[in-house]
Amino acid sequence: MKLFYFEAPEGNVGDDLNKWLWPRILGDKLDDNEEHLIIGIGTLLNHKIPPAKKYTVLTSGVGYGDMPNLSQGEWDYVGLRGPLSKQSMSVTEDISLLDGAYLLPHFLECPRVIKHKFGYVPHVDSVINGLWEETAKIGEFKLIDPRWPVEKFINELLSCENVVTEAMHGAIMADAYGVPWQPTKAYDYINDFKWNDWAGSLNMEIAFNIIEPTWKGDQGESIKRILINNVKRTLKFAGLASANWTPVKPRQSNAAHLKMVADKINFNASNMPFQVSDKELRKEKTAQLIKSIEDKFAVSIG
């Protein structure tokens, strides 16, 4: 059985959790046999899944791209991320509906030493596109980078009383450890469907706090690329842009804009509600997922 998951070029804790968690559970049952794919944590259930004879879905979800070809190979479900994925995949049997990240506390115990009123977790693409480290410094709140390794991410998350997060797995991992979280959205690529899919697994609802994005602009680009981008921006402003052009990012956000965004995040953290799933339901659903994994793979999670 080969583990299938997405690897972001710069790392992404929600994806990287796969190579941290599943080998600890499945051990030497995992190998490089591509005829049987274990589809792990993430929004992986789409047309990009490689061809195989058998697929075992291990808490993945739907949300990007076209649906996978379900007539290709044999499909087996240990668990899905939530009820929307179950409906989309036309699964009728009673299976576990919970993200695999809820297994983390069984394998990674970290002290809860609170140092910060709240932490802010941007989406991994937002870290790449925006000036969130600078925004956090202006707002004097803790930035939690989703590109950090699993252990560091969890330790820093648990150092916060609450978590404001644009990254879905920032919310999921906070919820798994009982840390209250607040969903926020700065960019239009944040996927409402997958958030609602996960939330539905624990009878929760998602209401995003909308904030303005920040932009790095041409930071780190070559002189040639900067010149091209400036010409494109000028022509776009004049209404002369071509639909065939590669989209160009907005100019770099100035200090006044960053302060406005930081103030909004601080306002939301002070005035808008945080939430966490029901502890008993979370415990029940996690136990159900553990039993499903133990029964399917003949392993003991404990």
Coordinates of C-alpha atoms in Angstrom, one line a residue, residues 41-262:
I41 CA -5.5 13.7 4.7
G42 CA -6.3 16.6 2.4
T43 CA -8.6 17.6 -0.4
L44 CA -7.4 14.8 -2.6
L45 CA -10.6 13.2 -4.0
N46 CA -10.5 14.5 -7.6
H47 CA -9.4 13.7 -11.1
K48 CA -5.7 13.9 -10.3
I49 CA -5.6 10.7 -8.4
P50 CA -3.2 8.3 -10.2
P51 CA -4.6 5.1 -11.7
A52 CA -4.5 2.1 -9.4
K53 CA -6.2 -1.3 -8.9
K54 CA -7.4 -0.4 -5.4
Y55 CA -8.0 2.8 -3.4
T56 CA -8.5 3.0 0.3
V57 CA -9.7 6.4 1.4
L58 CA -8.4 7.4 4.8
T59 CA -10.2 10.7 5.8
S60 CA -9.7 12.6 2.6
G61 CA -12.2 15.1 1.3
V62 CA -13.7 16.6 -1.9
G63 CA -13.3 20.2 -2.8
Y64 CA -10.9 20.8 -5.8
G65 CA -11.1 19.8 -9.4
D66 CA -13.4 17.3 -11.0
M67 CA -14.6 14.1 -9.3
P68 CA -12.4 11.0 -9.5
N69 CA -13.3 8.2 -11.9
L70 CA -15.1 5.9 -9.5
S71 CA -15.4 3.2 -12.1
Q72 CA -11.6 2.9 -12.2
G73 CA -10.3 0.4 -9.7
E74 CA -11.9 -0.8 -6.4
W75 CA -12.8 1.9 -3.8
D76 CA -12.8 1.2 -0.1
Y77 CA -13.6 3.8 2.6
V78 CA -12.2 3.8 6.1
G79 CA -13.3 7.4 6.6
L80 CA -14.1 10.7 4.9
R81 CA -13.5 14.3 6.1
G82 CA -17.2 15.1 6.3
P83 CA -20.8 14.6 5.1
L84 CA -20.4 16.7 2.0
S85 CA -17.6 14.5 0.8
K86 CA -19.7 11.4 1.6
Q87 CA -22.5 12.8 -0.5
S88 CA -20.2 13.8 -3.4
M89 CA -18.6 10.4 -3.5
S90 CA -22.0 8.6 -3.4
V91 CA -21.0 6.6 -0.3
T92 CA -24.0 4.9 1.2
E93 CA -22.5 2.8 4.0
D94 CA -22.0 4.0 7.5
I95 CA -18.4 5.1 7.8
S96 CA -16.4 7.5 10.0
L97 CA -16.7 11.1 9.1
L98 CA -13.7 13.0 10.6
D99 CA -10.4 14.5 9.5
G100 CA -7.4 12.3 10.4
A101 CA -5.8 15.3 12.2
Y102 CA -8.0 14.5 15.2
L103 CA -5.6 11.6 15.8
L104 CA -2.7 13.9 16.6
P105 CA -3.3 14.2 20.3
H106 CA -2.9 10.4 20.6
F107 CA 0.6 10.7 19.3
L108 CA 1.8 14.2 20.1
E109 CA 1.3 15.4 23.7
C110 CA 2.5 19.0 24.2
P111 CA 2.3 21.2 27.3
R112 CA -0.4 23.9 27.2
V113 CA 1.7 26.9 28.3
I114 CA -0.2 30.1 27.2
K115 CA 2.1 32.9 26.1
H116 CA -0.1 34.8 23.6
K117 CA -3.7 36.0 23.7
F118 CA -4.2 34.7 20.1
G119 CA -2.3 33.4 17.2
Y120 CA -3.0 34.0 13.5
V121 CA -2.6 31.2 11.0
P122 CA -2.7 32.3 7.3
H123 CA -3.4 29.9 4.5
V124 CA -0.2 28.6 3.0
D125 CA -0.7 30.4 -0.2
S126 CA -1.4 33.6 1.7
V127 CA 2.0 33.3 3.4
I128 CA 3.6 33.2 -0.1
N129 CA 1.5 36.0 -1.5
G130 CA 1.2 38.4 1.4
L131 CA 3.1 40.3 4.1
W132 CA 1.7 38.4 7.2
E133 CA 4.8 38.4 9.3
E134 CA 5.0 42.2 9.0
T135 CA 1.2 42.5 9.7
A136 CA 1.6 40.3 12.9
K137 CA 4.5 42.5 14.1
I138 CA 2.4 45.7 13.6
G139 CA -0.6 44.1 15.3
E140 CA 1.6 42.5 18.1
F141 CA 0.0 39.1 17.7
K142 CA 1.6 35.7 17.2
L143 CA 2.0 34.5 13.6
I144 CA 1.8 30.7 13.2
D145 CA 3.3 29.7 9.9
P146 CA 1.5 26.7 8.3
R147 CA 4.9 25.7 6.6
W148 CA 6.4 24.8 10.0
P149 CA 7.0 21.1 10.9
V150 CA 4.1 19.4 12.7
E151 CA 5.7 19.4 16.2
K152 CA 6.6 23.1 16.0
F153 CA 3.2 24.1 14.6
I154 CA 1.4 22.3 17.4
N155 CA 3.7 23.7 20.1
E156 CA 3.2 27.2 18.9
L157 CA -0.5 26.8 18.5
L158 CA -0.9 25.5 22.1
S159 CA 1.0 28.6 23.3
C160 CA -2.0 30.7 22.3
E161 CA -5.2 31.2 24.2
N162 CA -7.2 31.3 21.0
V163 CA -6.4 31.0 17.2
V164 CA -7.6 33.1 14.3
T165 CA -7.1 31.1 11.2
E166 CA -7.4 31.3 7.5
A167 CA -5.9 27.8 7.1
M168 CA -8.5 25.0 7.6
H169 CA -6.1 22.7 9.3
G170 CA -5.1 25.5 11.6
A171 CA -8.7 25.3 12.8
I172 CA -8.8 21.5 12.8
M173 CA -5.6 21.0 14.7
A174 CA -6.7 23.7 17.2
D175 CA -10.0 22.0 17.6
A176 CA -8.4 18.6 18.1
Y177 CA -6.5 20.0 21.1
G178 CA -9.5 22.0 22.4
V179 CA -8.1 25.4 21.5
P180 CA -10.9 27.8 20.5
W181 CA -10.6 29.1 16.9
Q182 CA -12.1 31.8 14.7
P183 CA -12.4 31.3 10.9
T184 CA -11.2 34.2 8.8
K185 CA -10.8 34.9 5.1
A186 CA -8.5 37.3 3.3
Y187 CA -8.3 35.9 -0.2
D188 CA -11.0 34.5 -2.6
Y189 CA -9.3 31.2 -3.0
I190 CA -10.3 30.1 0.5
N191 CA -12.5 27.0 -0.1
D192 CA -15.9 27.3 1.7
F193 CA -16.9 23.8 0.6
K194 CA -14.1 22.0 2.4
W195 CA -14.5 24.1 5.6
N196 CA -18.3 23.3 5.7
D197 CA -17.5 19.6 4.9
W198 CA -15.3 19.4 8.0
A199 CA -17.5 21.5 10.2
G200 CA -20.5 19.2 9.3
S201 CA -18.6 16.2 10.7
L202 CA -18.9 17.7 14.2
N203 CA -22.2 19.5 13.9
M204 CA -20.7 23.0 13.6
E205 CA -21.2 25.9 11.2
I206 CA -18.7 28.2 9.6
A207 CA -19.1 32.0 9.5
F208 CA -15.9 33.6 8.1
N209 CA -14.7 37.0 9.3
I210 CA -13.7 38.8 6.1
I211 CA -10.5 40.9 6.2
E212 CA -8.4 42.6 3.5
P213 CA -5.6 40.7 1.8
T214 CA -2.0 41.8 2.0
W215 CA 0.5 41.6 -1.0
K216 CA 4.2 41.2 -1.4
G217 CA 3.9 42.6 -4.9
D218 CA 7.2 42.2 -6.7
Q219 CA 9.3 41.4 -3.7
G220 CA 12.0 39.0 -4.6
E221 CA 11.4 39.2 -8.4
S222 CA 14.0 39.9 -11.0
I223 CA 14.4 43.4 -12.5
K224 CA 13.0 42.1 -15.8
R225 CA 9.9 40.6 -14.1
I226 CA 9.3 43.8 -12.1
L227 CA 9.4 45.9 -15.3
I228 CA 7.0 43.5 -17.0
N229 CA 4.6 43.5 -14.0
N230 CA 4.6 47.3 -13.9
V231 CA 3.8 47.5 -17.6
K232 CA 0.9 45.0 -17.1
R233 CA -0.5 46.9 -14.2
T234 CA -0.3 50.2 -16.1
L235 CA -2.1 48.7 -19.1
K236 CA -4.7 47.1 -16.9
F237 CA -5.4 50.4 -15.2
A238 CA -5.9 51.9 -18.7
G239 CA -8.2 49.1 -19.7
L240 CA -5.8 47.7 -22.2
A241 CA -5.0 44.4 -20.5
S242 CA -5.2 41.1 -22.5
A243 CA -7.2 38.2 -21.2
N244 CA -4.3 35.9 -22.3
W245 CA -1.8 37.5 -19.9
T246 CA -0.6 35.6 -16.8
P247 CA -2.3 37.4 -13.9
V248 CA -0.1 39.9 -12.1
K249 CA -0.3 40.4 -8.4
P250 CA -1.2 43.8 -6.9
R251 CA 1.5 46.1 -5.9
Q252 CA 3.1 45.6 -2.5
S253 CA 0.9 46.6 0.4
N254 CA 2.1 49.8 2.2
A255 CA 2.5 50.3 6.0
A256 CA -0.9 52.0 6.3
H257 CA -2.7 49.1 4.7
L258 CA -0.9 46.5 6.9
K259 CA -1.9 48.5 10.0
M260 CA -5.5 48.5 8.8
V261 CA -5.5 44.8 8.4
A262 CA -3.7 44.2 11.7

